[in-house]
Short mmCIF file of C-alpha atoms and ligand atoms in Angstrom, two decimals:
data_model
loop_
_atom_site.label_atom_id
_atom_site.label_comp_id
_atom_site.label_asym_id
_atom_site.label_seq_id
_atom_site.Cartn_x
_atom_site.Cartn_y
_atom_site.Cartn_z
CA MET G 1 -22.05 15.53 -0.09
CA ALA G 2 -18.28 16.07 -0.37
CA ALA G 3 -15.90 13.32 0.76
CA LEU G 4 -14.75 13.65 4.35
CA LEU G 5 -11.34 12.02 4.27
CA GLY G 6 -8.84 12.68 1.49
CA CYS G 7 -6.04 10.11 1.29
CA ILE G 8 -2.80 9.99 -0.64
CA ALA G 9 -1.18 6.55 -0.86
CA ASP G 10 2.42 6.14 -2.00
CA ASP G 11 1.71 2.89 -3.83
CA PHE G 12 -1.24 0.98 -5.24
CA THR G 13 -1.32 -2.04 -2.92
CA GLY G 14 -1.06 0.42 -0.03
CA GLY G 15 -4.00 2.30 -1.53
CA THR G 16 -6.24 -0.76 -1.62
CA ASP G 17 -5.07 -1.73 1.87
CA LEU G 18 -6.18 1.67 3.20
CA ALA G 19 -9.36 1.77 1.12
CA GLY G 20 -10.26 -1.74 2.33
CA MET G 21 -9.75 -0.67 5.93
CA LEU G 22 -12.02 2.37 5.47
CA VAL G 23 -14.68 0.25 3.76
CA LYS G 24 -14.59 -2.21 6.67
CA THR G 25 -15.29 0.63 9.07
CA GLY G 26 -18.33 1.69 6.99
CA MET G 27 -16.92 4.52 4.87
CA ARG G 28 -17.89 4.38 1.20
CA THR G 29 -14.47 4.63 -0.42
CA VAL G 30 -13.22 5.06 -3.96
CA GLN G 31 -9.61 4.55 -4.98
CA LEU G 32 -8.41 6.64 -7.90
CA ILE G 33 -5.30 5.87 -9.87
CA GLY G 34 -3.17 8.99 -10.00
CA VAL G 35 -4.57 12.51 -9.83
CA PRO G 36 -7.81 12.54 -11.85
CA ASP G 37 -8.80 15.12 -14.45
CA GLY G 38 -12.49 14.96 -13.68
CA PRO G 39 -14.63 15.95 -10.72
CA PRO G 40 -14.78 13.92 -7.49
CA PRO G 41 -17.35 11.11 -7.11
CA ASP G 42 -20.39 12.40 -5.24
CA ASP G 43 -21.15 9.23 -3.30
CA ALA G 44 -17.87 8.60 -1.48
CA ASP G 45 -17.09 9.30 2.17
CA ALA G 46 -13.39 8.82 1.53
CA VAL G 47 -11.26 9.10 -1.59
CA VAL G 48 -7.85 7.45 -1.88
CA ILE G 49 -5.55 8.74 -4.60
CA ALA G 50 -2.97 6.06 -5.27
CA LEU G 51 0.41 7.25 -6.53
CA LYS G 52 3.47 5.25 -7.48
CA SER G 53 5.80 7.51 -5.54
CA ARG G 54 7.36 5.33 -2.85
CA THR G 55 10.66 4.94 -4.64
CA SER G 56 10.61 8.20 -6.62
CA PRO G 57 13.13 10.93 -5.87
CA ALA G 58 11.79 13.08 -3.01
CA GLU G 59 11.10 16.17 -5.22
CA ASP G 60 8.94 14.09 -7.56
CA ALA G 61 7.08 12.41 -4.69
CA VAL G 62 6.43 15.82 -3.11
CA ALA G 63 5.17 17.34 -6.37
CA GLU G 64 2.82 14.42 -7.09
CA SER G 65 1.56 14.31 -3.50
CA LEU G 66 0.85 18.04 -3.51
CA ALA G 67 -1.07 17.72 -6.77
CA ALA G 68 -3.16 14.93 -5.21
CA PHE G 69 -3.66 17.01 -2.08
CA ARG G 70 -4.91 20.03 -4.07
CA TRP G 71 -7.42 17.86 -5.92
CA LEU G 72 -8.67 16.37 -2.65
CA GLN G 73 -8.86 19.82 -1.07
CA GLN G 74 -10.95 21.06 -3.99
CA ALA G 75 -13.14 18.00 -3.57
CA GLY G 76 -14.01 19.38 -0.13
CA CYS G 77 -12.21 16.83 2.08
CA ARG G 78 -11.98 17.88 5.73
CA GLN G 79 -9.06 15.76 6.89
CA PHE G 80 -6.06 14.40 4.98
CA TYR G 81 -4.19 11.12 5.27
CA PHE G 82 -0.77 10.25 3.88
CA LYS G 83 -0.52 6.46 3.63
CA TYR G 84 2.85 4.71 3.42
CA CYS G 85 3.91 1.17 4.14
CA SER G 86 3.37 -0.57 7.48
CA THR G 87 7.07 -1.41 7.30
CA PHE G 88 7.90 2.27 6.71
CA ASP G 89 9.44 1.42 3.32
CA SER G 90 11.54 4.25 2.00
CA THR G 91 14.65 4.49 -0.10
CA PRO G 92 17.95 5.52 1.53
CA CYS G 93 17.15 9.13 0.50
CA GLY G 94 13.66 8.69 1.93
CA ASN G 95 10.59 10.60 0.92
CA ILE G 96 8.14 9.95 3.78
CA GLY G 97 9.56 12.94 5.69
CA PRO G 98 9.62 15.35 2.73
CA VAL G 99 6.07 14.46 1.62
CA ALA G 100 4.68 14.70 5.17
CA GLU G 101 6.32 18.10 5.68
CA ALA G 102 5.18 19.43 2.30
CA LEU G 103 1.59 18.45 3.15
CA MET G 104 1.93 20.09 6.58
CA GLN G 105 3.08 23.27 4.93
CA ALA G 106 0.25 23.17 2.40
CA LEU G 107 -2.22 22.73 5.26
CA ASP G 108 -0.47 25.35 7.38
CA THR G 109 -0.26 22.96 10.30
CA ASP G 110 2.69 22.58 12.67
CA PHE G 111 2.11 19.02 13.88
CA THR G 112 1.27 15.55 12.65
CA ILE G 113 1.84 11.94 13.64
CA ALA G 114 3.58 9.05 11.93
CA CYS G 115 2.23 5.62 12.86
CA PRO G 116 2.69 2.62 10.56
CA ALA G 117 1.33 0.12 13.14
CA PHE G 118 -0.94 -2.61 11.74
CA PRO G 119 -1.36 -5.21 14.50
CA ALA G 120 -3.58 -7.53 12.39
CA ASN G 121 -0.54 -8.02 10.16
CA GLY G 122 1.99 -8.17 12.97
CA ARG G 123 3.29 -4.59 12.69
CA THR G 124 3.55 -3.06 16.17
CA LEU G 125 5.47 -0.11 17.57
CA TYR G 126 7.09 0.03 20.98
CA LYS G 127 9.38 2.81 22.19
CA GLY G 128 9.52 4.04 18.62
CA HIS G 129 10.80 0.69 17.34
CA LEU G 130 8.88 -1.12 14.63
CA PHE G 131 8.35 -4.86 15.06
CA VAL G 132 7.35 -7.23 12.25
CA GLY G 133 5.89 -10.29 13.92
CA ASP G 134 8.21 -11.24 16.79
CA GLY G 135 11.32 -9.41 15.59
CA LEU G 136 12.57 -5.94 14.81
CA LEU G 137 11.95 -4.50 11.33
CA SER G 138 15.70 -4.54 10.69
CA GLU G 139 15.82 -8.30 11.33
CA SER G 140 12.82 -9.08 9.10
CA GLY G 141 12.82 -9.91 5.39
CA MET G 142 12.55 -6.15 4.79
CA ARG G 143 16.32 -5.85 5.22
CA ASN G 144 16.62 -7.54 1.82
CA HIS G 145 13.94 -5.61 -0.07
CA PRO G 146 15.06 -5.04 -3.69
CA LEU G 147 14.22 -1.30 -3.64
CA THR G 148 13.64 -0.18 -0.06
CA PRO G 149 15.86 -2.21 2.28
CA MET G 150 14.98 -1.31 5.89
CA THR G 151 17.95 -1.75 8.21
CA ASP G 152 17.00 0.43 11.20
CA ALA G 153 13.93 -0.32 13.35
CA ASN G 154 14.13 2.95 15.31
CA LEU G 155 11.58 5.03 13.42
CA VAL G 156 12.27 8.23 15.35
CA ARG G 157 15.80 8.03 13.96
CA VAL G 158 14.72 6.96 10.45
CA LEU G 159 12.14 9.73 10.13
CA GLN G 160 14.49 12.33 11.66
CA GLN G 161 16.99 11.58 8.88
CA GLN G 162 14.30 12.43 6.32
CA ALA G 163 12.70 15.45 8.02
CA GLN G 164 13.61 19.06 8.74
CA ARG G 165 11.32 19.35 11.79
CA LYS G 166 12.09 17.71 15.10
CA VAL G 167 10.67 14.19 15.45
CA GLY G 168 9.32 13.14 18.86
CA LEU G 169 7.69 10.04 20.34
CA VAL G 170 4.32 9.31 21.92
CA ASP G 171 5.36 6.23 23.83
CA TYR G 172 3.29 3.27 24.90
CA ALA G 173 2.99 4.45 28.51
CA THR G 174 1.00 7.40 27.15
CA VAL G 175 -0.92 5.53 24.44
CA SER G 176 -2.15 2.93 26.96
CA ARG G 177 -3.78 5.75 28.99
CA GLY G 178 -6.15 6.56 26.13
CA HIS G 179 -7.02 9.36 23.74
CA ALA G 180 -7.00 12.27 26.22
CA ALA G 181 -3.47 11.40 27.39
CA ILE G 182 -2.32 11.02 23.77
CA ARG G 183 -3.75 14.43 22.91
CA GLU G 184 -2.01 16.01 25.91
CA ARG G 185 1.26 14.53 24.72
CA PHE G 186 0.67 16.03 21.24
CA THR G 187 0.33 19.45 22.92
CA ALA G 188 3.46 18.91 25.01
CA LEU G 189 5.50 17.82 21.98
CA ARG G 190 4.29 20.83 20.01
CA GLN G 191 5.36 23.13 22.83
CA LEU G 192 8.79 21.46 22.83
CA GLY G 193 9.10 22.31 19.15
CA HIS G 194 8.41 18.89 17.62
CA GLY G 195 6.59 18.87 14.30
CA LEU G 196 6.22 15.12 13.88
CA ALA G 197 5.71 12.29 16.35
CA ILE G 198 6.08 8.56 15.97
CA VAL G 199 3.26 6.94 17.97
CA ASP G 200 3.58 3.54 19.66
CA ALA G 201 0.72 1.05 19.17
CA LEU G 202 0.31 -2.64 19.97
CA SER G 203 -3.36 -3.38 19.38
CA ASN G 204 -6.49 -2.24 17.53
CA ALA G 205 -7.68 -0.69 20.79
CA ASP G 206 -4.56 1.52 20.71
CA LEU G 207 -5.35 2.48 17.11
CA ASP G 208 -8.89 3.47 18.12
CA ALA G 209 -7.49 5.69 20.89
CA ILE G 210 -4.91 7.24 18.53
CA GLY G 211 -7.66 7.83 15.95
CA ALA G 212 -9.79 9.63 18.52
CA ALA G 213 -6.81 11.76 19.57
CA CYS G 214 -6.28 12.76 15.92
CA ALA G 215 -9.82 14.13 15.42
CA ASP G 216 -8.58 17.72 15.12
CA LEU G 217 -5.35 17.11 13.22
CA PRO G 218 -5.68 18.35 9.63
CA LEU G 219 -3.17 15.69 8.53
CA VAL G 220 -2.41 12.19 9.78
CA THR G 221 0.29 9.96 8.33
CA GLY G 222 0.69 6.23 8.72
CA GLY G 223 0.00 2.74 7.47
CA SER G 224 -3.60 1.65 7.04
CA GLY G 225 -3.96 0.76 10.74
CA ILE G 226 -4.69 4.21 12.13
CA ALA G 227 -7.56 4.53 9.64
CA LEU G 228 -9.45 2.21 12.01
CA GLY G 229 -10.00 4.99 14.52
CA LEU G 230 -10.81 7.93 12.20
CA PRO G 231 -14.36 7.15 10.90
CA GLN G 232 -15.65 7.20 14.47
CA ASN G 233 -14.66 10.89 14.71
CA PHE G 234 -16.85 11.71 11.70
CA ARG G 235 -19.71 9.69 13.21
CA ARG G 236 -19.39 11.55 16.51
CA SER G 237 -19.78 14.83 14.67
CA GLY G 238 -22.81 13.52 12.75
CA LEU G 239 -21.07 13.64 9.35
CA LEU G 240 -21.06 9.91 8.66
CA ALA G 241 -23.95 7.43 8.76
CA SER G 242 -23.45 4.76 11.36
CA ASN G 243 -24.01 1.56 9.38
CA ALA G 244 -23.10 2.08 5.76
CA VAL G 245 -22.58 -1.12 3.73
CA ALA G 246 -19.63 -0.17 1.63
CA ASP G 247 -18.08 -3.28 0.06
CA ALA G 248 -20.51 -4.46 -2.65
CA LEU G 249 -18.85 -5.34 -6.00
CA PRO G 250 -20.31 -6.27 -9.38
CA LYS G 251 -20.05 -9.92 -10.42
CA THR G 252 -17.19 -10.70 -12.84
CA GLY G 253 -16.28 -13.77 -14.84
CA GLY G 254 -13.40 -14.78 -17.10
CA LEU G 255 -10.15 -16.68 -16.73
CA ARG G 256 -7.92 -16.42 -13.67
CA ALA G 257 -4.27 -15.45 -13.38
CA VAL G 258 -1.71 -14.42 -10.78
CA ILE G 259 1.15 -12.07 -11.66
CA SER G 260 3.90 -11.76 -9.08
CA GLY G 261 6.81 -9.31 -9.09
CA SER G 262 7.17 -9.25 -5.32
CA CYS G 263 10.25 -10.81 -3.73
CA SER G 264 9.01 -10.37 -0.18
CA VAL G 265 9.05 -13.29 2.23
CA ALA G 266 5.26 -13.84 2.27
CA THR G 267 5.06 -13.77 -1.54
CA GLN G 268 7.91 -16.25 -1.88
CA LYS G 269 5.94 -18.75 0.17
CA GLN G 270 2.73 -18.04 -1.77
CA VAL G 271 4.54 -18.60 -5.09
CA GLU G 272 6.01 -21.85 -3.81
CA VAL G 273 2.58 -23.10 -2.68
CA MET G 274 0.86 -22.21 -5.97
CA ARG G 275 3.68 -23.63 -8.12
CA ALA G 276 3.26 -27.00 -6.44
CA SER G 277 -0.21 -27.54 -7.91
CA HIS G 278 -0.72 -25.03 -10.76
CA PRO G 279 0.99 -24.12 -14.02
CA ALA G 280 3.71 -21.53 -13.37
CA PHE G 281 5.99 -19.53 -15.70
CA SER G 282 9.14 -17.88 -14.39
CA ILE G 283 10.49 -14.55 -15.70
CA ASP G 284 14.28 -14.34 -15.49
CA PRO G 285 15.50 -10.71 -15.66
CA LEU G 286 18.85 -11.79 -17.11
CA ARG G 287 17.06 -13.39 -20.09
CA LEU G 288 15.10 -10.15 -20.51
CA ALA G 289 18.34 -8.18 -20.47
CA ARG G 290 19.67 -10.42 -23.26
CA GLY G 291 16.70 -9.31 -25.35
CA GLU G 292 14.57 -12.47 -25.14
CA ASP G 293 10.88 -11.88 -25.79
CA LEU G 294 9.44 -13.39 -22.63
CA VAL G 295 6.17 -11.49 -23.06
CA SER G 296 5.25 -13.50 -26.15
CA ALA G 297 6.66 -16.67 -24.62
CA ALA G 298 4.57 -16.27 -21.44
CA LEU G 299 1.38 -15.46 -23.33
CA GLU G 300 1.83 -18.40 -25.65
CA TRP G 301 2.55 -20.68 -22.68
CA ALA G 302 -0.57 -19.37 -20.85
CA GLY G 303 -2.83 -20.01 -23.89
CA SER G 304 -4.62 -23.30 -23.29
CA ARG G 305 -3.38 -23.76 -19.71
CA MET G 306 -5.45 -20.97 -18.23
CA ALA G 307 -8.65 -22.41 -19.66
CA GLN G 308 -8.19 -25.29 -17.18
CA GLN G 309 -7.18 -23.52 -13.95
CA PRO G 310 -5.59 -20.33 -12.57
CA ILE G 311 -2.03 -19.77 -13.78
CA LEU G 312 0.96 -18.05 -12.21
CA ILE G 313 3.53 -15.84 -13.94
CA TYR G 314 6.26 -14.66 -11.60
CA ALA G 315 9.62 -12.93 -11.31
CA THR G 316 9.71 -13.60 -7.57
CA ALA G 317 13.19 -14.72 -6.54
CA THR G 318 15.30 -15.23 -3.42
CA PRO G 319 17.40 -12.38 -1.97
CA ASP G 320 20.59 -13.99 -3.35
CA ALA G 321 19.14 -14.28 -6.85
CA VAL G 322 17.88 -10.68 -6.72
CA ARG G 323 21.32 -9.45 -5.55
CA GLN G 324 22.97 -11.27 -8.44
CA VAL G 325 20.56 -9.76 -10.99
CA GLN G 326 20.94 -6.28 -9.49
CA GLY G 327 24.73 -6.70 -9.48
CA GLU G 328 24.67 -7.39 -13.23
CA LEU G 329 21.92 -4.97 -14.33
CA GLY G 330 21.71 -2.35 -11.59
CA VAL G 331 18.74 -1.97 -9.23
CA GLU G 332 16.83 0.47 -11.41
CA GLN G 333 17.21 -1.37 -14.69
CA ALA G 334 16.38 -4.75 -13.15
CA SER G 335 13.17 -3.54 -11.56
CA GLN G 336 12.09 -1.59 -14.63
CA LEU G 337 12.66 -4.52 -16.96
CA VAL G 338 10.64 -6.81 -14.71
CA GLU G 339 7.83 -4.32 -14.10
CA GLN G 340 7.51 -3.52 -17.78
CA THR G 341 7.48 -7.18 -18.77
CA LEU G 342 4.91 -8.21 -16.15
CA SER G 343 2.64 -5.32 -17.04
CA MET G 344 2.74 -6.20 -20.75
CA ILE G 345 1.96 -9.81 -19.89
CA ALA G 346 -0.96 -8.67 -17.72
CA ARG G 347 -2.34 -6.64 -20.62
CA GLY G 348 -1.98 -9.62 -22.96
CA LEU G 349 -3.71 -11.91 -20.47
CA VAL G 350 -6.71 -9.59 -20.18
CA GLN G 351 -6.92 -9.41 -23.97
CA ALA G 352 -6.89 -13.23 -23.96
CA GLY G 353 -9.87 -13.43 -21.59
CA VAL G 354 -8.56 -13.08 -18.04
CA GLY G 355 -11.26 -11.38 -15.98
CA GLN G 356 -10.01 -12.09 -12.46
CA MET G 357 -6.44 -11.33 -11.54
CA ILE G 358 -4.19 -11.14 -8.50
CA VAL G 359 -1.07 -8.97 -8.69
CA ALA G 360 1.57 -9.36 -5.98
CA GLY G 361 3.86 -6.46 -5.14
CA GLY G 362 3.31 -2.74 -4.72
CA GLU G 363 5.58 -1.47 -7.50
CA THR G 364 4.45 -4.35 -9.69
CA SER G 365 0.78 -3.49 -9.08
CA GLY G 366 1.51 0.12 -9.98
CA ALA G 367 2.99 -0.90 -13.31
CA VAL G 368 0.20 -3.40 -14.09
CA VAL G 369 -2.67 -1.09 -13.16
CA LYS G 370 -1.21 1.68 -15.32
CA ALA G 371 -0.74 -0.69 -18.27
CA LEU G 372 -4.37 -1.83 -17.98
CA GLY G 373 -5.58 1.77 -18.26
CA VAL G 374 -7.42 1.58 -14.95
CA MET G 375 -8.84 4.89 -13.75
CA GLY G 376 -10.08 3.79 -10.35
CA LEU G 377 -11.04 0.85 -8.19
CA ARG G 378 -14.21 -0.02 -6.35
CA ILE G 379 -13.34 -1.76 -3.13
CA GLY G 380 -14.89 -5.10 -2.24
CA PRO G 381 -14.61 -7.80 0.39
CA GLU G 382 -11.37 -8.55 2.22
CA ILE G 383 -9.43 -11.71 1.32
CA ASP G 384 -6.87 -11.43 4.12
CA PRO G 385 -6.05 -8.42 6.34
CA GLY G 386 -4.95 -5.55 4.10
CA VAL G 387 -5.98 -7.16 0.77
CA PRO G 388 -9.50 -6.62 -0.61
CA TRP G 389 -10.90 -7.67 -3.97
CA THR G 390 -11.52 -4.65 -6.15
CA SER G 391 -13.33 -4.02 -9.40
CA THR G 392 -11.67 -1.80 -12.00
CA LEU G 393 -13.21 1.43 -13.29
CA HIS G 394 -12.34 2.61 -16.80
CA ASP G 395 -13.33 5.79 -18.57
CA ASP G 396 -13.54 4.16 -22.02
CA GLY G 397 -16.25 1.57 -21.42
CA THR G 398 -13.82 -1.33 -20.87
CA GLN G 399 -15.43 -4.20 -18.92
CA PRO G 400 -14.53 -4.22 -15.22
CA LEU G 401 -11.90 -6.70 -14.10
CA ALA G 402 -11.76 -8.25 -10.63
CA LEU G 403 -8.35 -7.30 -9.31
CA ALA G 404 -6.62 -8.03 -6.02
CA LEU G 405 -3.46 -6.01 -5.39
CA LYS G 406 -1.52 -7.97 -2.79
CA SER G 407 1.12 -6.23 -0.73
CA GLY G 408 4.38 -8.14 -0.74
CA ASN G 409 4.24 -9.16 2.87
CA PHE G 410 0.53 -9.74 3.30
CA GLY G 411 -1.59 -12.83 2.98
CA SER G 412 -1.51 -16.46 4.11
CA ALA G 413 0.65 -19.07 2.34
CA ASP G 414 -2.34 -20.31 0.29
CA PHE G 415 -3.48 -16.78 -0.66
CA PHE G 416 -3.20 -17.33 -4.44
CA LEU G 417 -5.35 -20.46 -4.17
CA LYS G 418 -8.02 -19.43 -1.70
CA ALA G 419 -8.61 -15.83 -2.88
CA TRP G 420 -10.96 -16.88 -5.74
CA SER G 421 -13.55 -18.28 -3.35
CA THR G 422 -14.13 -14.84 -1.79
CA LEU G 423 -15.04 -13.25 -5.13
CA PRO G 424 -18.67 -12.10 -5.35
N1 ADP O 1 14.08 -11.56 -9.95
C1 ADP O 1 14.14 -10.24 -9.73
N2 ADP O 1 15.33 -9.60 -9.76
C2 ADP O 1 15.41 -8.27 -9.53
N3 ADP O 1 14.35 -7.48 -9.27
C3 ADP O 1 13.15 -8.08 -9.24
C4 ADP O 1 13.00 -9.48 -9.47
N4 ADP O 1 11.68 -9.78 -9.35
C5 ADP O 1 11.05 -8.64 -9.08
N5 ADP O 1 11.92 -7.60 -9.01
C6 ADP O 1 11.59 -6.19 -8.73
O1 ADP O 1 11.52 -6.03 -7.30
C7 ADP O 1 10.56 -5.03 -7.01
C8 ADP O 1 9.61 -5.60 -5.98
O2 ADP O 1 8.84 -4.58 -5.48
P1 ADP O 1 7.28 -4.68 -5.29
O3 ADP O 1 6.58 -5.03 -6.54
O4 ADP O 1 6.88 -3.40 -4.62
O5 ADP O 1 7.11 -5.88 -4.26
P2 ADP O 1 6.81 -5.83 -2.70
O6 ADP O 1 5.38 -5.47 -2.56
O7 ADP O 1 7.14 -7.19 -2.21
O8 ADP O 1 7.66 -4.75 -2.10
C9 ADP O 1 9.87 -4.66 -8.30
O9 ADP O 1 10.40 -3.45 -8.81
C10 ADP O 1 10.22 -5.83 -9.21
O10 ADP O 1 10.21 -5.49 -10.57
O1 LIG O 2 1.08 -0.91 4.70
C1 LIG O 2 1.42 -1.92 4.08
O2 LIG O 2 2.22 -2.77 4.54
C2 LIG O 2 0.89 -2.11 2.69
O3 LIG O 2 -0.30 -1.44 2.49
C3 LIG O 2 1.89 -1.62 1.72
O4 LIG O 2 2.03 -0.43 1.51
C4 LIG O 2 2.71 -2.67 1.15
O5 LIG O 2 3.55 -2.28 0.07
P1 LIG O 2 4.23 -3.44 -0.78
O6 LIG O 2 4.85 -4.41 0.17
O7 LIG O 2 5.23 -2.78 -1.66
O8 LIG O 2 3.15 -4.11 -1.57
#
């Protein structure tokens, strides 16, 4: 049977976050890296196409997202999902609005929602304002993000700056009254000429109600949270089995390594914790810019060390250090140098016997996964909310690798240490 839900994720960690959420709710889910050439898998209830488009210019993000959409449409999907970050990460030019509107046009629909809420990870929305933990988005570590600094927590305003259509709000007073009230508000907003609506949400119960209200929307957009409520719609219409077990992974072996190019607050703590007890190698972008071969140096350093215990290779740095590097090299060049270096190191590590790897950072994961020639990911058990283990799929017979793509801001402080124990 054809897949039911067709998803387009704007980065690779976001893709596994969404795919993990769908798997937890009993949908058999496959994540594909980029738009595939071949036919769709015939045993998936949901397909996530992961792009690396979050920081691309809007025209490129739109073109890639439309190509993914067409493939998913041909695969027979009945509803479409545009997944972006739970902290609404977008560059100052912003491509969440343009991609959402291009997909609306392709689907010939005049209304969709935008809801990045993910309460299990502390992302809640109230009166259109996004909170990260106890504070506003604009007061969180996201204000210092190297590529997508978020300095305004009012998402109605942020999305309106990126969109042509009018952006409205489904506020908490409505959401707390349940799915029928939410649906009525959709109708009212439509009649008032709004094409997009930010939706408040504080809890998983709110996400269930929002999901139910979205049953007839051809397109939903959001973080991974609102995926919680969608599978139930397919069950109600008899399209999805009620108790599918969807997170089985093959056993893998091999050496263990962590690659981190994320400078987010959670990753900084995780790097600090791992460095205290495990071998760690730091990548300095200014040394890279001077032409030093840190790929060979890191691989040589890793050599015998990783036979003993998991190793860490990281470019993770404080906001001040990142600002200094970006001041000298420029934002683009700094991130490209780091991403390219980490992905070449990842490839070298796999060639040297690493079979289980954690990659921290969305852009970083995109670069690494591409360098490893991964075609798709099977989704396995969750390590922490939003981060599942996955197993790589290759089209050239390469052995699968156990890979965890960790979003910058997800995971407990000991994530890099404890994750191995949840591997099958
Ligand atoms: N020390 C550094 N200086 C400048 N840029 C860096 C440094 N370390 C990492 N970066 C870049 O910062 C970006 C972090 O983004 P990403 O990998 O998406 O992490 P996150 O998931 O935390 O957002 C990447 O492009 C990475 O190459
Ligand atoms: O929704 C989320 O927060 C994540 O799934 C996500 O997209 C994180 O992106 P990065 O922080 O760039 O890893």
